[in-house]
XYZ file of C-alpha atoms in Angstrom:
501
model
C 0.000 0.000 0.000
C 1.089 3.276 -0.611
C 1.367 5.032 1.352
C 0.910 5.922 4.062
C -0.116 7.949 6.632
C -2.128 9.242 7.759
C -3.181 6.760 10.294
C -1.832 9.216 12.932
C -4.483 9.884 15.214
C -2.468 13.444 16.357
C -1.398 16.272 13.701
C -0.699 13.991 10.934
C -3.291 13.725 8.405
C -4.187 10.840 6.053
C -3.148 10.549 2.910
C -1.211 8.367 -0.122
C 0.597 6.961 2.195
C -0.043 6.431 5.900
C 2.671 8.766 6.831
C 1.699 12.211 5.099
C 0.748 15.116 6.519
C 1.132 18.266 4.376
C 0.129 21.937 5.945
C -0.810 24.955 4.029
C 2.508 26.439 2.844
C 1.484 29.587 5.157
C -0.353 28.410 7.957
C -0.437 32.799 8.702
C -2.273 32.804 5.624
C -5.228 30.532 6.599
C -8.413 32.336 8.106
C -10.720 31.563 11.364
C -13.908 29.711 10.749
C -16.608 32.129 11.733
C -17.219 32.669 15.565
C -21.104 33.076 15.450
C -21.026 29.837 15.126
C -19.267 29.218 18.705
C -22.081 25.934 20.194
C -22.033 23.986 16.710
C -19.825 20.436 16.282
C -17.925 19.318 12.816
C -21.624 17.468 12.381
C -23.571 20.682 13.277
C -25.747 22.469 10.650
C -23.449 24.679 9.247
C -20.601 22.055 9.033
C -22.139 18.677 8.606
C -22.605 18.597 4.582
C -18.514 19.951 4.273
C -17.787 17.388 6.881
C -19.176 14.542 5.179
C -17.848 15.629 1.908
C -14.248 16.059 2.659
C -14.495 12.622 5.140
C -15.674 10.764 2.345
C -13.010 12.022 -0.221
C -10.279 11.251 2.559
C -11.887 7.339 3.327
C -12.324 7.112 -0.815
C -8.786 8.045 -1.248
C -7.281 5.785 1.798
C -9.213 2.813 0.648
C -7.670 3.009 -2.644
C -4.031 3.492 -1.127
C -4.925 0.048 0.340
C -6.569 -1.404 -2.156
C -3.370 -0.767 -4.856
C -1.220 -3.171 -2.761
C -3.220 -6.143 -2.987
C -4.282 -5.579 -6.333
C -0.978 -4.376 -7.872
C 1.000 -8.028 -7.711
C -2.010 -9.104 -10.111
C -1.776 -6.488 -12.270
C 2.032 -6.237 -12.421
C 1.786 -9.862 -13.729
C -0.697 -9.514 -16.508
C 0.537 -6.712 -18.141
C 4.255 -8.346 -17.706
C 5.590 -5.546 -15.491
C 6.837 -7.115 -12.397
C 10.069 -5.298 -13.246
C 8.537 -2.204 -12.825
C 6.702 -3.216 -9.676
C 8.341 -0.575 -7.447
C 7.744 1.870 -10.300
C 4.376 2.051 -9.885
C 4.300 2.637 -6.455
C 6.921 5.693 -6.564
C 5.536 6.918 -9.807
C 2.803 8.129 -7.204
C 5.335 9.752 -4.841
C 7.556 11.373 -7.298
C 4.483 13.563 -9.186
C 2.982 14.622 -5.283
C 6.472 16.235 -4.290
C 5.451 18.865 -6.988
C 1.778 18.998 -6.282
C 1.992 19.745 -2.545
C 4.412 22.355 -3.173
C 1.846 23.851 -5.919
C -1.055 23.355 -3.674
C -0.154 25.244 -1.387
C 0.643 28.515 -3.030
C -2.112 28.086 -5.368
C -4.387 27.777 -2.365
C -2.500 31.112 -0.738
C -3.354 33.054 -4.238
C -6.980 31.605 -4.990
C -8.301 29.784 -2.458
C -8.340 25.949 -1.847
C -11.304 25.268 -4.071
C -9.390 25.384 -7.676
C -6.584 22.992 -6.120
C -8.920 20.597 -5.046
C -11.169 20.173 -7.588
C -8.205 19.504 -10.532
C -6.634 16.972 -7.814
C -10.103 15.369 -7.365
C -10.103 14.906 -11.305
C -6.789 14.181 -11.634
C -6.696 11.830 -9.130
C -9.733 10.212 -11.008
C -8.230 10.686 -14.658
C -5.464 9.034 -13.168
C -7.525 5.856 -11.825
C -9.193 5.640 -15.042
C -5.970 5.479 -16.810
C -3.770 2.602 -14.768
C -7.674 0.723 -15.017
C -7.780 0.771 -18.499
C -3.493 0.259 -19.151
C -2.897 -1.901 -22.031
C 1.257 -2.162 -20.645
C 2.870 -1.324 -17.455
C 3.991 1.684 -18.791
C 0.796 3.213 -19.257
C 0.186 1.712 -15.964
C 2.837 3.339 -14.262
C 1.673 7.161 -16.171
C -1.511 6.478 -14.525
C -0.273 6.189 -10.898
C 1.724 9.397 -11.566
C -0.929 11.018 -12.288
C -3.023 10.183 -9.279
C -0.112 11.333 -7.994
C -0.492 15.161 -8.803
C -4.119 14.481 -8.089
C -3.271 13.710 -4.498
C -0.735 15.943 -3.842
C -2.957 18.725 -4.794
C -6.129 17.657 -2.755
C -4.427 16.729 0.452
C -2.911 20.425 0.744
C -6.010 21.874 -0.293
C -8.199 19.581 2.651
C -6.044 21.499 5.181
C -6.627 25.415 3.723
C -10.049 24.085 3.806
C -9.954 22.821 7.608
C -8.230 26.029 8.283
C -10.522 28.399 7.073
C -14.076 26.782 7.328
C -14.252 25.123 11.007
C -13.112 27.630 14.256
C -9.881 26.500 16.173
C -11.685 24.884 18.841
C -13.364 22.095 16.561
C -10.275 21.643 14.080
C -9.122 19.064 16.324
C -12.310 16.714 15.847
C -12.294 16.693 11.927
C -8.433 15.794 12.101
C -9.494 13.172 14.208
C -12.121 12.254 11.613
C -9.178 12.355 8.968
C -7.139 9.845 10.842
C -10.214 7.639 11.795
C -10.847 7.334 7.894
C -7.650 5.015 7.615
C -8.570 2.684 9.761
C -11.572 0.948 7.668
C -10.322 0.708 4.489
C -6.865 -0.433 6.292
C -9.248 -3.750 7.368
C -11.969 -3.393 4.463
C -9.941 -2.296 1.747
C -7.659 -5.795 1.683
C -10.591 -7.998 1.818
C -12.827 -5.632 -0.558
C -9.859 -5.178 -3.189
C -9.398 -8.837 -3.008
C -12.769 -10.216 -3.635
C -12.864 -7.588 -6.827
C -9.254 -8.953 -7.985
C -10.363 -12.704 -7.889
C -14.252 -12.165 -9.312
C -13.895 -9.139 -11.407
C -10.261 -8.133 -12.056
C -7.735 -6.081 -10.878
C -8.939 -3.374 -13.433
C -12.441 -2.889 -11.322
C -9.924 -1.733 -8.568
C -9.325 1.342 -10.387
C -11.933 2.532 -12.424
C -14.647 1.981 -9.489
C -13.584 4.360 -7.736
C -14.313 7.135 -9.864
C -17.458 6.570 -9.591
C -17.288 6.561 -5.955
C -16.106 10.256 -5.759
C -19.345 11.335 -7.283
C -21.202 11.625 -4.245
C -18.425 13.637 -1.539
C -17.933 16.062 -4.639
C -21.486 17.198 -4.541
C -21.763 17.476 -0.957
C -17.650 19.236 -0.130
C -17.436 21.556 -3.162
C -20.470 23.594 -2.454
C -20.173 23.865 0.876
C -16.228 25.085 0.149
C -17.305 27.115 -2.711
C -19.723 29.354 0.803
C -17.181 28.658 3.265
C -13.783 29.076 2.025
C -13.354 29.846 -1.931
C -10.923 32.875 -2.758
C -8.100 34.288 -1.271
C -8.147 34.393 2.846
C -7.698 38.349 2.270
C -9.824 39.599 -0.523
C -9.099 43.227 0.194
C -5.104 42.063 0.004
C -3.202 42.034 -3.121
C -2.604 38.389 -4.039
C 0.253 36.888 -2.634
C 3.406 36.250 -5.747
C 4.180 32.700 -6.537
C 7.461 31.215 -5.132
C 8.754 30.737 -8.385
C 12.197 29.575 -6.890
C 10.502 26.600 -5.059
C 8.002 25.600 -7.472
C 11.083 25.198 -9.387
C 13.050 23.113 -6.350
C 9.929 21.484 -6.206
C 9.292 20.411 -9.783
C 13.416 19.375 -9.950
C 13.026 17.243 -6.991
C 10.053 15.484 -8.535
C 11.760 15.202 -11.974
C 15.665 13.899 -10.510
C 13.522 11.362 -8.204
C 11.931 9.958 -11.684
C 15.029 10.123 -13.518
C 16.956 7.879 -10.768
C 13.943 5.444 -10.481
C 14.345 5.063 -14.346
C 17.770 4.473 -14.231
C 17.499 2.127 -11.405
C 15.386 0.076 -13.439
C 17.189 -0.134 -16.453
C 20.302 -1.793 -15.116
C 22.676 -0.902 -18.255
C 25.557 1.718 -18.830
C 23.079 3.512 -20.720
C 21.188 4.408 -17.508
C 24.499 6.541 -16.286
C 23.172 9.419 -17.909
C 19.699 9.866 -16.473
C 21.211 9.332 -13.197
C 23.452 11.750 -13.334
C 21.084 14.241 -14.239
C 19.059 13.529 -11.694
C 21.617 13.648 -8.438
C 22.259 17.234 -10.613
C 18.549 18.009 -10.450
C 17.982 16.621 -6.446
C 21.184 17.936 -4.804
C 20.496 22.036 -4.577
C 16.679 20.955 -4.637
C 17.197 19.019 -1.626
C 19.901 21.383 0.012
C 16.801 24.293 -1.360
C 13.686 22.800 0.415
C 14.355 20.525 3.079
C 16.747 22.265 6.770
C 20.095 22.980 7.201
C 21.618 19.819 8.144
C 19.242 17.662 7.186
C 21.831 15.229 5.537
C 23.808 14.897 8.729
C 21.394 14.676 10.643
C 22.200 17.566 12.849
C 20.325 17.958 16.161
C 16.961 19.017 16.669
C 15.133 19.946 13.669
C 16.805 18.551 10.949
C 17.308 15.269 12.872
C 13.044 15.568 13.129
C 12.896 15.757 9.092
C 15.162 13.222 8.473
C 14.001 10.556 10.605
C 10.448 10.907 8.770
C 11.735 10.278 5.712
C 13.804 6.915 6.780
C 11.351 5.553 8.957
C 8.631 6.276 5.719
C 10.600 4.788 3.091
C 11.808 2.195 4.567
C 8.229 0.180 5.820
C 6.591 1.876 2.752
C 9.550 0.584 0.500
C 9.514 -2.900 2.487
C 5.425 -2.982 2.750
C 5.104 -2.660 -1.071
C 6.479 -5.915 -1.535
C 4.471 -8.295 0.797
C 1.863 -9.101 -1.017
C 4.071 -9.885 -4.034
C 5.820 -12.198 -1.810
C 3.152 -13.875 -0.774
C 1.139 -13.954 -3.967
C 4.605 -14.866 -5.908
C 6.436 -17.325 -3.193
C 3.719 -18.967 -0.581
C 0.726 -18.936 -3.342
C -1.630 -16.812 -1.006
C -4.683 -15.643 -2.959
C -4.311 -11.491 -3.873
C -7.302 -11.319 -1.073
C -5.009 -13.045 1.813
C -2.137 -11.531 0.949
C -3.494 -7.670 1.877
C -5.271 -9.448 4.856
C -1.832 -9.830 5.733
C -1.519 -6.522 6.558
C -4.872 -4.979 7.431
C -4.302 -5.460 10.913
C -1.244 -3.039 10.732
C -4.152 -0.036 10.433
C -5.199 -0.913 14.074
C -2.017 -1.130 15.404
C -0.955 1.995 13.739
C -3.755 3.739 15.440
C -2.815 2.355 18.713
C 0.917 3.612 18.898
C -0.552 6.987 17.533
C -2.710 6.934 20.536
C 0.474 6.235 22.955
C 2.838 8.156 22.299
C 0.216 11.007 22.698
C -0.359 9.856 26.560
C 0.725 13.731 28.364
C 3.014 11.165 30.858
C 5.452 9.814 28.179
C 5.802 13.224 26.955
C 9.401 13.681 28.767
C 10.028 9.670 27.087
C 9.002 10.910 23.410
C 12.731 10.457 22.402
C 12.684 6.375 23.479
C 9.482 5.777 22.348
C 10.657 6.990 19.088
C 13.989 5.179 18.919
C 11.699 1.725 20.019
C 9.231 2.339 17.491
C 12.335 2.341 15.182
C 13.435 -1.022 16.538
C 10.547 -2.237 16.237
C 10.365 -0.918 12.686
C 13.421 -2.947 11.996
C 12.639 -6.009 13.648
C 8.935 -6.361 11.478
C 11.116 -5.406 7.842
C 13.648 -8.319 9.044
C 11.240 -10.682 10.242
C 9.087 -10.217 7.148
C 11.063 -12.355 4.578
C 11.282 -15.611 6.661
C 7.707 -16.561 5.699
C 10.496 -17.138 2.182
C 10.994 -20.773 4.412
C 8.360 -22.758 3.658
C 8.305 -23.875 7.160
C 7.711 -20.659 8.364
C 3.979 -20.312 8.685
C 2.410 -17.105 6.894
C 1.084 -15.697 9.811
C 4.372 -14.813 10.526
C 4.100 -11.582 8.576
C 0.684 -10.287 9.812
C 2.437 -10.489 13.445
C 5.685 -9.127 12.564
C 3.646 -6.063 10.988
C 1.189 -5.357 13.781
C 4.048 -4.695 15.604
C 5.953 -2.834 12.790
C 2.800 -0.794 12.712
C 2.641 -0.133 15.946
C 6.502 1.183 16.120
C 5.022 3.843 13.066
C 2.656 4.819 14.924
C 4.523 6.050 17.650
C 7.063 7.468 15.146
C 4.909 9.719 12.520
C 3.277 11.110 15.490
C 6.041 12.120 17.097
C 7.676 13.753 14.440
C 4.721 15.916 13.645
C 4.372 16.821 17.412
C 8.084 17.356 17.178
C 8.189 19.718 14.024
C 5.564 22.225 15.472
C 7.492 22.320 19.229
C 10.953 22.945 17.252
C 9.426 25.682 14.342
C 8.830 29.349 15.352
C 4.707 29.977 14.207
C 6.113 32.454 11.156
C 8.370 28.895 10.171
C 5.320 26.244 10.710
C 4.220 26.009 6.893
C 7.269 25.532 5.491
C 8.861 23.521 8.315
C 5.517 21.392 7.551
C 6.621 21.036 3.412
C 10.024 19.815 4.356
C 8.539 17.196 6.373
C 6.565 15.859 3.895
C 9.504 16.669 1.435
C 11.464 14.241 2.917
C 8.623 11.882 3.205
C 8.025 11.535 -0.242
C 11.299 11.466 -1.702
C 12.546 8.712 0.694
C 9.731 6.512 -0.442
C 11.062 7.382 -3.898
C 14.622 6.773 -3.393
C 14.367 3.665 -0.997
C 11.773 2.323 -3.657
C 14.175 3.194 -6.689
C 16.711 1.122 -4.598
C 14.952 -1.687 -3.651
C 13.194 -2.254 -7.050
C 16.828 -2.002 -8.461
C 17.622 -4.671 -6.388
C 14.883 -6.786 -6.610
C 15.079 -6.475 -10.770
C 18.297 -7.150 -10.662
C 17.936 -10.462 -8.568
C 15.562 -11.755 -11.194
C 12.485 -10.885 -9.415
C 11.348 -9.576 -12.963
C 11.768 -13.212 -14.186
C 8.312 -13.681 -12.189
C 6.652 -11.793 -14.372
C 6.796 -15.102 -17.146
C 4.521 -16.768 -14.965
C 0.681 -15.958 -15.823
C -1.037 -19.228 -13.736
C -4.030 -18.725 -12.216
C -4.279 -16.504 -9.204
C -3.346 -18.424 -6.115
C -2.795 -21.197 -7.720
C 1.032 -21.551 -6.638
C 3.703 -19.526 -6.404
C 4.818 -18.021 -10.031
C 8.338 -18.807 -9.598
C 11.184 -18.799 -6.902
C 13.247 -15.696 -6.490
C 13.634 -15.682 -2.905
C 17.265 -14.260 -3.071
C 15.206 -11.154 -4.338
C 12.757 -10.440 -1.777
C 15.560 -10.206 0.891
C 17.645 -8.196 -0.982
C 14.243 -5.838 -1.125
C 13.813 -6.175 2.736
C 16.899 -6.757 4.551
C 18.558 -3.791 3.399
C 15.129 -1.642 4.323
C 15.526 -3.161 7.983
C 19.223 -1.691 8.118
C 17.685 1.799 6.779
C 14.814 1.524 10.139
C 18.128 0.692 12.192
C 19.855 3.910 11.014
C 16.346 5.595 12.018
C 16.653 4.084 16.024
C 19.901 6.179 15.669
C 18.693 9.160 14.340
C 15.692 9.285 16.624
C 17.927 9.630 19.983
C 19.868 12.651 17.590
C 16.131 14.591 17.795
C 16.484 16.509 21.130
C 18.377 19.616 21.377
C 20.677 19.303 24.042
């Protein structure tokens, strides 16, 4: 699954993946909701028909982050792509980077409204076009488009939340956001399953669309009263940051470039790899704090250890259900089952790390959520034994889940104690910056590895779904996870790193 998120019960919302949780770029920027309407809730009569709406668009879009895993080993194999597996899942990340950072400013000049209804599309034009792929390339053009889709609309949710509800109810639709991930974490599995095995991987997609009919005709209204145009109308429009919409868009272009040549394997793929470290180093170095890299203390320590811990159990999760689809013969439905409990778990390290007691232990609940992050990535491939029962994995990711939690939480409580309020917003796109290029990088790397280990050899292999395993390439699972559980282990370092001292 992609993703992630989200599932933090705190400050970070949900979106693609679990772990995102984008802010306005100027959180100054964002207005009030209006006082007169001090007694009401999020489901009161001025709120209840944008609530619903922008609820529904959040559950639509975490059901299909679920949903994509199990489906995608399925699809990967028909349209003879398994070399591109990891592909398809970063294509996603790479296009957001940009979007987020265009969300935001568009929603400073214009309002949140415009940004959210061309992500809503694209996010469905997107769908429509991986559903309907005739190759994996097309495939793969699809998920990148979602991916500006859903890099514009998750920005845009949070303008909205900023400027429609008052500050004393903001709190109770965030919760609402993070609740949304815990369904489809359960549902979307078994749901996405069923569809595979009876219908196709293809009804996956384009069923969605169809879905997002209903929360469009309840949100945009409701935005279009509440919170269209600019926060100031009296105020001259605010200028575009044309210097990091362009760090933005060469982050999101080098990231491509290096997943390309990662896949490609040949002298050949020297080139686009060098032009992208060229593009990523002064965008990176541009968007993301001083000593980042290093991981320097405080701060930078904060960003950095968001992006390891979130590529490396994205990068890792993205290739369980291939395993167990390709390697134990699991049907697509009990493969994501496999990890549906993970959404609960999540939930519940969310919920203890925010426990006002274990404030003063934040830094070793964060450095054990990274062991424990670890300890599920290396447990993972030993269901690759065939004595190794595959219940082995759902355990090992509860608890991996569980170490997230208490991570992505953290680091969002983390980022707003350590940034001055004038820094918050884009403090808040650095985060999510180095979010979404980890998951890009560690999946370039591990797809590399994987390809390169003849895990694309799978893709020869069209038997029935669940009827066996498509072919043995065990050596290239753990060279996919072992390596991600070394990344978590770096993380447990950088975690104790995240106090100033």
């Amino acid at each position: 699954m992609t993703a992630p998120e989200p599932r933090d019960v705190d400050v970070a919302p949900p979106v693609q993946h679990p772990t995102s949780d984008p802010m306005p770029e100027r959180i100054s920027d964002v207005a009030v909701g209006d006082p007169g309407d001090a007694g009401e809730g999020v489901l009161g009569r001025t709120y209840r028909a944008l609530s619903i709406g922008i609820v529904s668009v959040v559950l639509l879009i975490a059901f299909e982050a679920t949903a994509v895993g199990t489906a995608m080993p399925v699809a990967a194999r028909e349209l003879n792509g398994i070399p591109l597996y990891a592909f398809a899942f970063s294509a996603y990340f790479t296009t957001s980077l940009f979007a987020m950072v265009l969300s935001g400013q568009w929603a400073d000049r214009r309002g949140p409204l415009g940004p959210l209804a061309t992500g809503i599309s694209a996010f469905a034009v997107g769908l429509l076009l991986s559903g309907a792929a005739s190759g994996m390339w097309m495939f793969v053009a699809g998920r990148a488009v979602q991916g500006l889709g859903g890099g514009l609309v998750i920005v845009a949710l949070y303008v909205v939340i900023g400027r429609a509800y008052p500050e004393r109810i903001r709190p109770a639709i965030m919760a609402a956001f993070a609740a949304s991930w815990v369904i489809p974490s359960v549902v979307g599995p078994l749901a996405s399953g069923t569809v595979t095995e009876h219908l196709g991987w293809r009804w996956v997609f384009v069923g969605i669309p169809v879905l997002i009919v209903f929360p469009l005709a309840l949100a945009l209204p409701a935005i279009r009263r509440m919170a269209s145009g600019p926060a100031d109308p009296d105020a001259p429009a605010p200028p575009y940051d044309r210097r990091r919409i362009r760090l933005a868009l060469g982050i999101s272009v080098g990231a491509g470039l290096l997943q390309y040549a990662g896949q490609e394997l040949n002298w050949f793929a020297m080139l686009p790899a060098a032009a992208g470290v060229a593009l990523l180093v002064p965008a990176v170095r541009g968007l993301l704090p001083h000593g980042t890299v290093r991981a320097a203390r405080g701060l930078p320590s904060v960003v950095l250890l968001r992006g390891i811990s979130a590529g490396s159990f994205i990068s890792a999760e993205s290739f369980v259900p291939l395993m167990l689809v390709t390697q134990r013969g699991l049907t697509p439905t009990m493969a994501g089952l496999s990890l549906a409990v993970g959404g609960a778990t999540w939930a519940l390290g969310s919920y203890v790390q925010s426990r006002p007691r274990l404030e003063v232990h934040r830094e070793r609940l964060m450095v054990t959520g990274m062991v424990l992050v670890a300890a599920s990535i290396a447990a993972a491939p030993s269901v690759l034994i065939e004595a190794v029962p595959v219940w082995v994995v759902a355990v090992a990711w509860a608890f991996g889940c569980f170490g997230m939690g208490m991570v992505i939480a953290s680091t969002s409580v983390l980022l707003l104690k350590l940034s001055a309020p004038e820094e918050a917003g884009s403090n808040s796109a650095a985060l999510q910056i180095s979010d979404g290029l980890s998951n890009v990088l560690l999946l370039a790397a591990g797809g590399a590895a994987f390809a390169a280990l003849g895990g694309g050899a799978m893709g020869a292999a069209h038997g029935a779904v669940g009827s066996g395993a498509s072919g043995s390439h065990p050596g290239a699972f753990a060279a996919v996870f072992l390596p991600m559980a070394g990344v978590a282990l770096v993380g447990a370092w950088v975690a104790a790193r995240v106090r100033v001292k």
